[in-house]
mmCIF file with all atom_site columns, C-alpha atoms in Angstrom:
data_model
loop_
_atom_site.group_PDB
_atom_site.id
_atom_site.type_symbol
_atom_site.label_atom_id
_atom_site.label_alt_id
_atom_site.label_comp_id
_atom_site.label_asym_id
_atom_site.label_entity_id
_atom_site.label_seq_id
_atom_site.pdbx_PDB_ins_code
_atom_site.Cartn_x
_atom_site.Cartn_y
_atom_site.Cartn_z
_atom_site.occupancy
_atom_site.B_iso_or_equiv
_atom_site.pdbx_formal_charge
_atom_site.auth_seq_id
_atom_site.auth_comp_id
_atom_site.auth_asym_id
_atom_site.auth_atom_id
_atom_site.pdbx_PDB_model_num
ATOM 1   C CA . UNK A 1 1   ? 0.000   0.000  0.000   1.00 49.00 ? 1   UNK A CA 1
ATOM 2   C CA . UNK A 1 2   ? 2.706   2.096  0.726   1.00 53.00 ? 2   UNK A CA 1
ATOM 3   C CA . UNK A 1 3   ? 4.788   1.814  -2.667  1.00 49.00 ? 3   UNK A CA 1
ATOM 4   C CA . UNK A 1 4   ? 0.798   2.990  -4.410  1.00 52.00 ? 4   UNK A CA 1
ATOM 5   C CA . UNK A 1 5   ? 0.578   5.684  -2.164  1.00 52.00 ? 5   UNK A CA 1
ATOM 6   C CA . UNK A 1 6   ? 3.983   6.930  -3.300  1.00 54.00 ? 6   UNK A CA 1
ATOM 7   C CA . UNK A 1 7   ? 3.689   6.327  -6.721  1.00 45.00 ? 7   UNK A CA 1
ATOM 8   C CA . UNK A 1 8   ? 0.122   8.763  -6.229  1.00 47.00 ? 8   UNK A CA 1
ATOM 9   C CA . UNK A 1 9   ? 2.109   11.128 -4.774  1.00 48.00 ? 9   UNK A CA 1
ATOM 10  C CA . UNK A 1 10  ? 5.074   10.967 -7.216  1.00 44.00 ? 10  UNK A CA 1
ATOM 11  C CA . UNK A 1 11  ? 2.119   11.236 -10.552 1.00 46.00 ? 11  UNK A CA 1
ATOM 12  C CA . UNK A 1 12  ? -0.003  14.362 -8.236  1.00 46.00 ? 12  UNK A CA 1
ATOM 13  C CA . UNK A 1 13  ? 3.813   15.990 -8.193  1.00 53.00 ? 13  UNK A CA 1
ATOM 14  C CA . UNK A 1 14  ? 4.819   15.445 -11.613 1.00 51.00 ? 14  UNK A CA 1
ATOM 15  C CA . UNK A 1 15  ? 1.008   16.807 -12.928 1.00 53.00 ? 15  UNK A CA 1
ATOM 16  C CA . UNK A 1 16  ? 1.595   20.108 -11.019 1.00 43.00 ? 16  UNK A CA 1
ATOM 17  C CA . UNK A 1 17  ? 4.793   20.873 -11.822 1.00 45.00 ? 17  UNK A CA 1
ATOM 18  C CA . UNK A 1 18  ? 3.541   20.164 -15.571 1.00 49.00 ? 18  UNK A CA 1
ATOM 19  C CA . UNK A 1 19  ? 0.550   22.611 -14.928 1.00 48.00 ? 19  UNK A CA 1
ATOM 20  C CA . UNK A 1 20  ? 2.993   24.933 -13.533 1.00 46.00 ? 20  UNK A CA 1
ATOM 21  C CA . UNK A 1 21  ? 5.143   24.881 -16.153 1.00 49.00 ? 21  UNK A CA 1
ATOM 22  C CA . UNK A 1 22  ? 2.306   25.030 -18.998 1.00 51.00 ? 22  UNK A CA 1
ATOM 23  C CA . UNK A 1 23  ? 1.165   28.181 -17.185 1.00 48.00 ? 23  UNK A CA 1
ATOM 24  C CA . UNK A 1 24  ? 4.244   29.986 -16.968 1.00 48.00 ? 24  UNK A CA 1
ATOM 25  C CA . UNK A 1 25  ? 4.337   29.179 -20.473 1.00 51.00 ? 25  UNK A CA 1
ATOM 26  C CA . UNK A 1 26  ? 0.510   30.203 -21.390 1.00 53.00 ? 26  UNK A CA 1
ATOM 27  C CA . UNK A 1 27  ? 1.601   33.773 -19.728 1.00 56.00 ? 27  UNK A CA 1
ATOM 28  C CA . UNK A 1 28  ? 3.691   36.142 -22.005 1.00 56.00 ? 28  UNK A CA 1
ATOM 29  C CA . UNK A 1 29  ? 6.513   38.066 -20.650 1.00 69.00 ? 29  UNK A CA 1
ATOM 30  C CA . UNK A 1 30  ? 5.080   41.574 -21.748 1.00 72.00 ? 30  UNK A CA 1
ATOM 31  C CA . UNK A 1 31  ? 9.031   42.506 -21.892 1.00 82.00 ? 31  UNK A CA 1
ATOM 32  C CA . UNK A 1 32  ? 9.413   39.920 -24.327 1.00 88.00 ? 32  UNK A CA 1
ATOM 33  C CA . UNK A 1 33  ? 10.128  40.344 -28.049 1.00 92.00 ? 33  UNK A CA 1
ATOM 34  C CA . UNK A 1 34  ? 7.665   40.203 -30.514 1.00 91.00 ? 34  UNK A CA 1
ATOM 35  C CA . UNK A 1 35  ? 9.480   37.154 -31.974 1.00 92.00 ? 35  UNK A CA 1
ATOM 36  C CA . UNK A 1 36  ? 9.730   35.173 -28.383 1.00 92.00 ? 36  UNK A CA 1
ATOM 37  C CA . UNK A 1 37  ? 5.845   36.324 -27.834 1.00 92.00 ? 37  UNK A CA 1
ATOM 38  C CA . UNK A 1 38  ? 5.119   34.426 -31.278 1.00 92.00 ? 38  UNK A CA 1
ATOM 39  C CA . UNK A 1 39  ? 7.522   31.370 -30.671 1.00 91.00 ? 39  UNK A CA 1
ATOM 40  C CA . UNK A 1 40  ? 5.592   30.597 -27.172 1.00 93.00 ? 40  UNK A CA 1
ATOM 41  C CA . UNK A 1 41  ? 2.367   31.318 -28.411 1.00 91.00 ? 41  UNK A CA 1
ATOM 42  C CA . UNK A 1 42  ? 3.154   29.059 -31.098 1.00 91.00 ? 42  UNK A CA 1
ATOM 43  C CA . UNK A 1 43  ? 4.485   26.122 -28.604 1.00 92.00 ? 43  UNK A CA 1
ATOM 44  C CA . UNK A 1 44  ? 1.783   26.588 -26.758 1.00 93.00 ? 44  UNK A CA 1
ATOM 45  C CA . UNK A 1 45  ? -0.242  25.853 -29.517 1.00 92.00 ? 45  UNK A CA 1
ATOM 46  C CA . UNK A 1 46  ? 1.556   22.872 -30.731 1.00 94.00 ? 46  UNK A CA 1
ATOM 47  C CA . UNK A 1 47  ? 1.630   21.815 -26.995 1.00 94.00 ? 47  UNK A CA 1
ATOM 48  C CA . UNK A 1 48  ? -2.180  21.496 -25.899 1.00 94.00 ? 48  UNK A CA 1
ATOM 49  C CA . UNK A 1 49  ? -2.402  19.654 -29.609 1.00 95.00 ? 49  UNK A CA 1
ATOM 50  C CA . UNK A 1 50  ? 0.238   17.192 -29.507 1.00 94.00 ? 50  UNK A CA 1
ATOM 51  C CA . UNK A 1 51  ? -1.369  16.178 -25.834 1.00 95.00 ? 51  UNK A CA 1
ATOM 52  C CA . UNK A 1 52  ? -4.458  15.864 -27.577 1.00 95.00 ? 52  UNK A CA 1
ATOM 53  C CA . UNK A 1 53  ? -3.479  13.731 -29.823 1.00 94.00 ? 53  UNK A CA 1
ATOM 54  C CA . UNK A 1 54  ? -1.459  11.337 -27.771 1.00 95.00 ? 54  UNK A CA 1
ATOM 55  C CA . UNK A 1 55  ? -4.336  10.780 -26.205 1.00 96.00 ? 55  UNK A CA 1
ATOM 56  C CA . UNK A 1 56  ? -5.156  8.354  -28.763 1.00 96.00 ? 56  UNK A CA 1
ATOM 57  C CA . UNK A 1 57  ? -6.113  4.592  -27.572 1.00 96.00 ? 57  UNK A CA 1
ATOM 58  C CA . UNK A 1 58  ? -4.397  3.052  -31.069 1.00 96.00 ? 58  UNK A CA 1
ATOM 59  C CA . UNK A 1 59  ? -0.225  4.119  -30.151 1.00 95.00 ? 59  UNK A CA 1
ATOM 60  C CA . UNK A 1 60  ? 0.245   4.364  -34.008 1.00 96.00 ? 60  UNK A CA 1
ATOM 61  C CA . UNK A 1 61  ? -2.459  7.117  -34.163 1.00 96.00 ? 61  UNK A CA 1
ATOM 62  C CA . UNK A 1 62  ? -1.354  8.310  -31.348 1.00 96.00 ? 62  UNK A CA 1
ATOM 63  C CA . UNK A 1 63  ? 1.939   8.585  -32.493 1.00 96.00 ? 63  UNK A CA 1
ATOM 64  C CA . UNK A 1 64  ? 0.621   10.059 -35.831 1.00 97.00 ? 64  UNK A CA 1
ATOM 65  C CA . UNK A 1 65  ? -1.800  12.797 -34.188 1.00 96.00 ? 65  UNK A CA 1
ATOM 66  C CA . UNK A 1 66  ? 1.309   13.880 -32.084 1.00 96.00 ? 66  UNK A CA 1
ATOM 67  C CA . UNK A 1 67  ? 3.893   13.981 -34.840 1.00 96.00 ? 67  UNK A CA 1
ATOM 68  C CA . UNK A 1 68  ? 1.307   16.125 -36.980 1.00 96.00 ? 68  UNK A CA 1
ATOM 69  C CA . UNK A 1 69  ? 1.038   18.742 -34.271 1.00 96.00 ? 69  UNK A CA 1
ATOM 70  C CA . UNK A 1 70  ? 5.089   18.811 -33.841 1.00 96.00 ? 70  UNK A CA 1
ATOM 71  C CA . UNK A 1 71  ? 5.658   18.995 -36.961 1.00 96.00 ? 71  UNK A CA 1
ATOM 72  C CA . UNK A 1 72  ? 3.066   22.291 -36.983 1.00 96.00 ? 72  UNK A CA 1
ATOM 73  C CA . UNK A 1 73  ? 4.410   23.584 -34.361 1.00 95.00 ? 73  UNK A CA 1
ATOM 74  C CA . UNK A 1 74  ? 7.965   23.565 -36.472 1.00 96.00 ? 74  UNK A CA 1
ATOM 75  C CA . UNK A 1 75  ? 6.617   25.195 -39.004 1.00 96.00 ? 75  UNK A CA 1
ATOM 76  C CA . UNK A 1 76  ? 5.141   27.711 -37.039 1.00 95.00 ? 76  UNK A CA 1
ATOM 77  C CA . UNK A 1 77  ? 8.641   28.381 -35.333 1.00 95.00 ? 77  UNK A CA 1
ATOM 78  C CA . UNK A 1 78  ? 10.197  28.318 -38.940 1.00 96.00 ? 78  UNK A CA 1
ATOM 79  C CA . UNK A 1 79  ? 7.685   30.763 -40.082 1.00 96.00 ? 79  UNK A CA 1
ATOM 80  C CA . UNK A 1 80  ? 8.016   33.560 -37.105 1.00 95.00 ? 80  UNK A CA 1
ATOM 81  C CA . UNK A 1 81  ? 12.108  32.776 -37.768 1.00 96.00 ? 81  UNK A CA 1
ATOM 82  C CA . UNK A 1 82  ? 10.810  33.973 -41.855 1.00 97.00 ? 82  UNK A CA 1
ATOM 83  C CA . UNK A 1 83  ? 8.998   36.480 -40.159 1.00 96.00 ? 83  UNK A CA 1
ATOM 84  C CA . UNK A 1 84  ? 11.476  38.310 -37.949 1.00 96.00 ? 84  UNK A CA 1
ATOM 85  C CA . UNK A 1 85  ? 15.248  36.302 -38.204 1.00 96.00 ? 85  UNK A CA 1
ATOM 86  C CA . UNK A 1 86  ? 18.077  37.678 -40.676 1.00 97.00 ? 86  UNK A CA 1
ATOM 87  C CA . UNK A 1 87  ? 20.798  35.114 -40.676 1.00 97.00 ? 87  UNK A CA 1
ATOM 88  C CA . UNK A 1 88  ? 20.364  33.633 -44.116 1.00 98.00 ? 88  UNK A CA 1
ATOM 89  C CA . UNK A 1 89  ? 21.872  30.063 -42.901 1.00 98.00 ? 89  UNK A CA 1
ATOM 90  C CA . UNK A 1 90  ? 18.861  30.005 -40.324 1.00 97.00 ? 90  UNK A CA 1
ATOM 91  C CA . UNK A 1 91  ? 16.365  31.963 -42.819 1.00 98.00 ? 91  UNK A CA 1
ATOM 92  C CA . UNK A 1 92  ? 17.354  28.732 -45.294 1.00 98.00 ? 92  UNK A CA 1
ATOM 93  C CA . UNK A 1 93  ? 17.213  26.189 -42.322 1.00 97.00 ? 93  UNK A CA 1
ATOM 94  C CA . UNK A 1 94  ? 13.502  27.278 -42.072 1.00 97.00 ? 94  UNK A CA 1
ATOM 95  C CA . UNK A 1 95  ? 12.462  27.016 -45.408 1.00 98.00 ? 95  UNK A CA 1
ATOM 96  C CA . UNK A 1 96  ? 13.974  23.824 -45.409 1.00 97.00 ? 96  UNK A CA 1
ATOM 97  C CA . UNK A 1 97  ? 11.871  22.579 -42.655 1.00 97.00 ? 97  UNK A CA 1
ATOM 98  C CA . UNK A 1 98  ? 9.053   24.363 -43.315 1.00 97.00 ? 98  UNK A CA 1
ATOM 99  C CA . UNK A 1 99  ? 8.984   22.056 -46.929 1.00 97.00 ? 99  UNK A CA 1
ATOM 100 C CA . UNK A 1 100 ? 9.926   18.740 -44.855 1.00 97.00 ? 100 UNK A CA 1
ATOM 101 C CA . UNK A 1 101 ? 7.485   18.853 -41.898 1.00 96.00 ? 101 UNK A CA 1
ATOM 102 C CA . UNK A 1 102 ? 4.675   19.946 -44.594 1.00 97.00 ? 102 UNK A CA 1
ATOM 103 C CA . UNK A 1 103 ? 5.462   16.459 -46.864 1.00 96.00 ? 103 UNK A CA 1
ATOM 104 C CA . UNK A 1 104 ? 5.398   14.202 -43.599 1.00 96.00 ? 104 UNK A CA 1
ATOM 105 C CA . UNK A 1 105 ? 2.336   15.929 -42.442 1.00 97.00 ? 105 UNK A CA 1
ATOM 106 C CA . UNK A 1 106 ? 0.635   15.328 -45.684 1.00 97.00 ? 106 UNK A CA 1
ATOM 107 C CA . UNK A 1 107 ? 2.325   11.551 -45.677 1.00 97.00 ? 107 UNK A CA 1
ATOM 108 C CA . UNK A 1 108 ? 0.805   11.346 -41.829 1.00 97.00 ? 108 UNK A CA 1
ATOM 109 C CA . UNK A 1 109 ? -2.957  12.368 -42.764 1.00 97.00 ? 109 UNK A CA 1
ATOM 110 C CA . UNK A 1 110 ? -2.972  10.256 -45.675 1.00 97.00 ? 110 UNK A CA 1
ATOM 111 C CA . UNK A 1 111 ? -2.175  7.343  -43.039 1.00 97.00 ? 111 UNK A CA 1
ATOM 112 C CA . UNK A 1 112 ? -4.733  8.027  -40.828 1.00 97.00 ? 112 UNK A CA 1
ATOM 113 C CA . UNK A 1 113 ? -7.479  9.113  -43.201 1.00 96.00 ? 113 UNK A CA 1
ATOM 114 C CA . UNK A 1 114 ? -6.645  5.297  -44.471 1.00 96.00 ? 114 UNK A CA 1
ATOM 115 C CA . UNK A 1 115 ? -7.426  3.825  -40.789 1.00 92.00 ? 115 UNK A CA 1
ATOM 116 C CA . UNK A 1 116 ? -10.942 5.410  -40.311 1.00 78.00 ? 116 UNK A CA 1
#
């Protein structure tokens, strides 16, 4: 009884400090950048999807749901770096990933519109 009582207590821990965290993160540093303000917002995003998704019974829809919602939330980060970076190594980088994550988001729907 003891060992489930600590493993309770360990799982109530770990879910606060992963509220407290995802609320820190909800809440904007109003000193921040307009760049940093659009790369949380956009994890934030990609965040409350992906745990969605997991949430899938099937672990290879699971696994696809999540992926998709990564993979948006990279190309939302490689769009704000479009939107606001310079460097042309990272500007390139983006576009680069922006074209990748789009093909195995397109190769992931395909799979799961197959398993419906």
């Amino acid at each position: 009884m003891k060992m489930k009582t600590s493993l309770f207590l360990l799982l109530l821990a770990t879910g606060v400090a992963i509220s407290a965290e995802h609320s820190s993160m909800a809440m904007p540093d109003k000193g921040a950048s307009a760049s940093s303000q659009e790369y949380m917002s956009g994890m934030m995003t990609m965040h409350d999807k992906m745990m969605e998704g997991v949430k899938d019974p099937d672990p290879d829809k699971a696994f696809a749901k999540g992926m998709t919602a990564h993979h948006e939330g990279a190309i939302a980060m490689a769009e704000t770096e479009l939107k606001y970076g310079k460097d042309p190594e990272m500007r390139k980088l983006a576009e680069d990933i922006i074209k990748a994550q789009k093909g195995e988001i397109e190769l992931m729907n395909k799979w799961l519109s197959s398993k419906k």
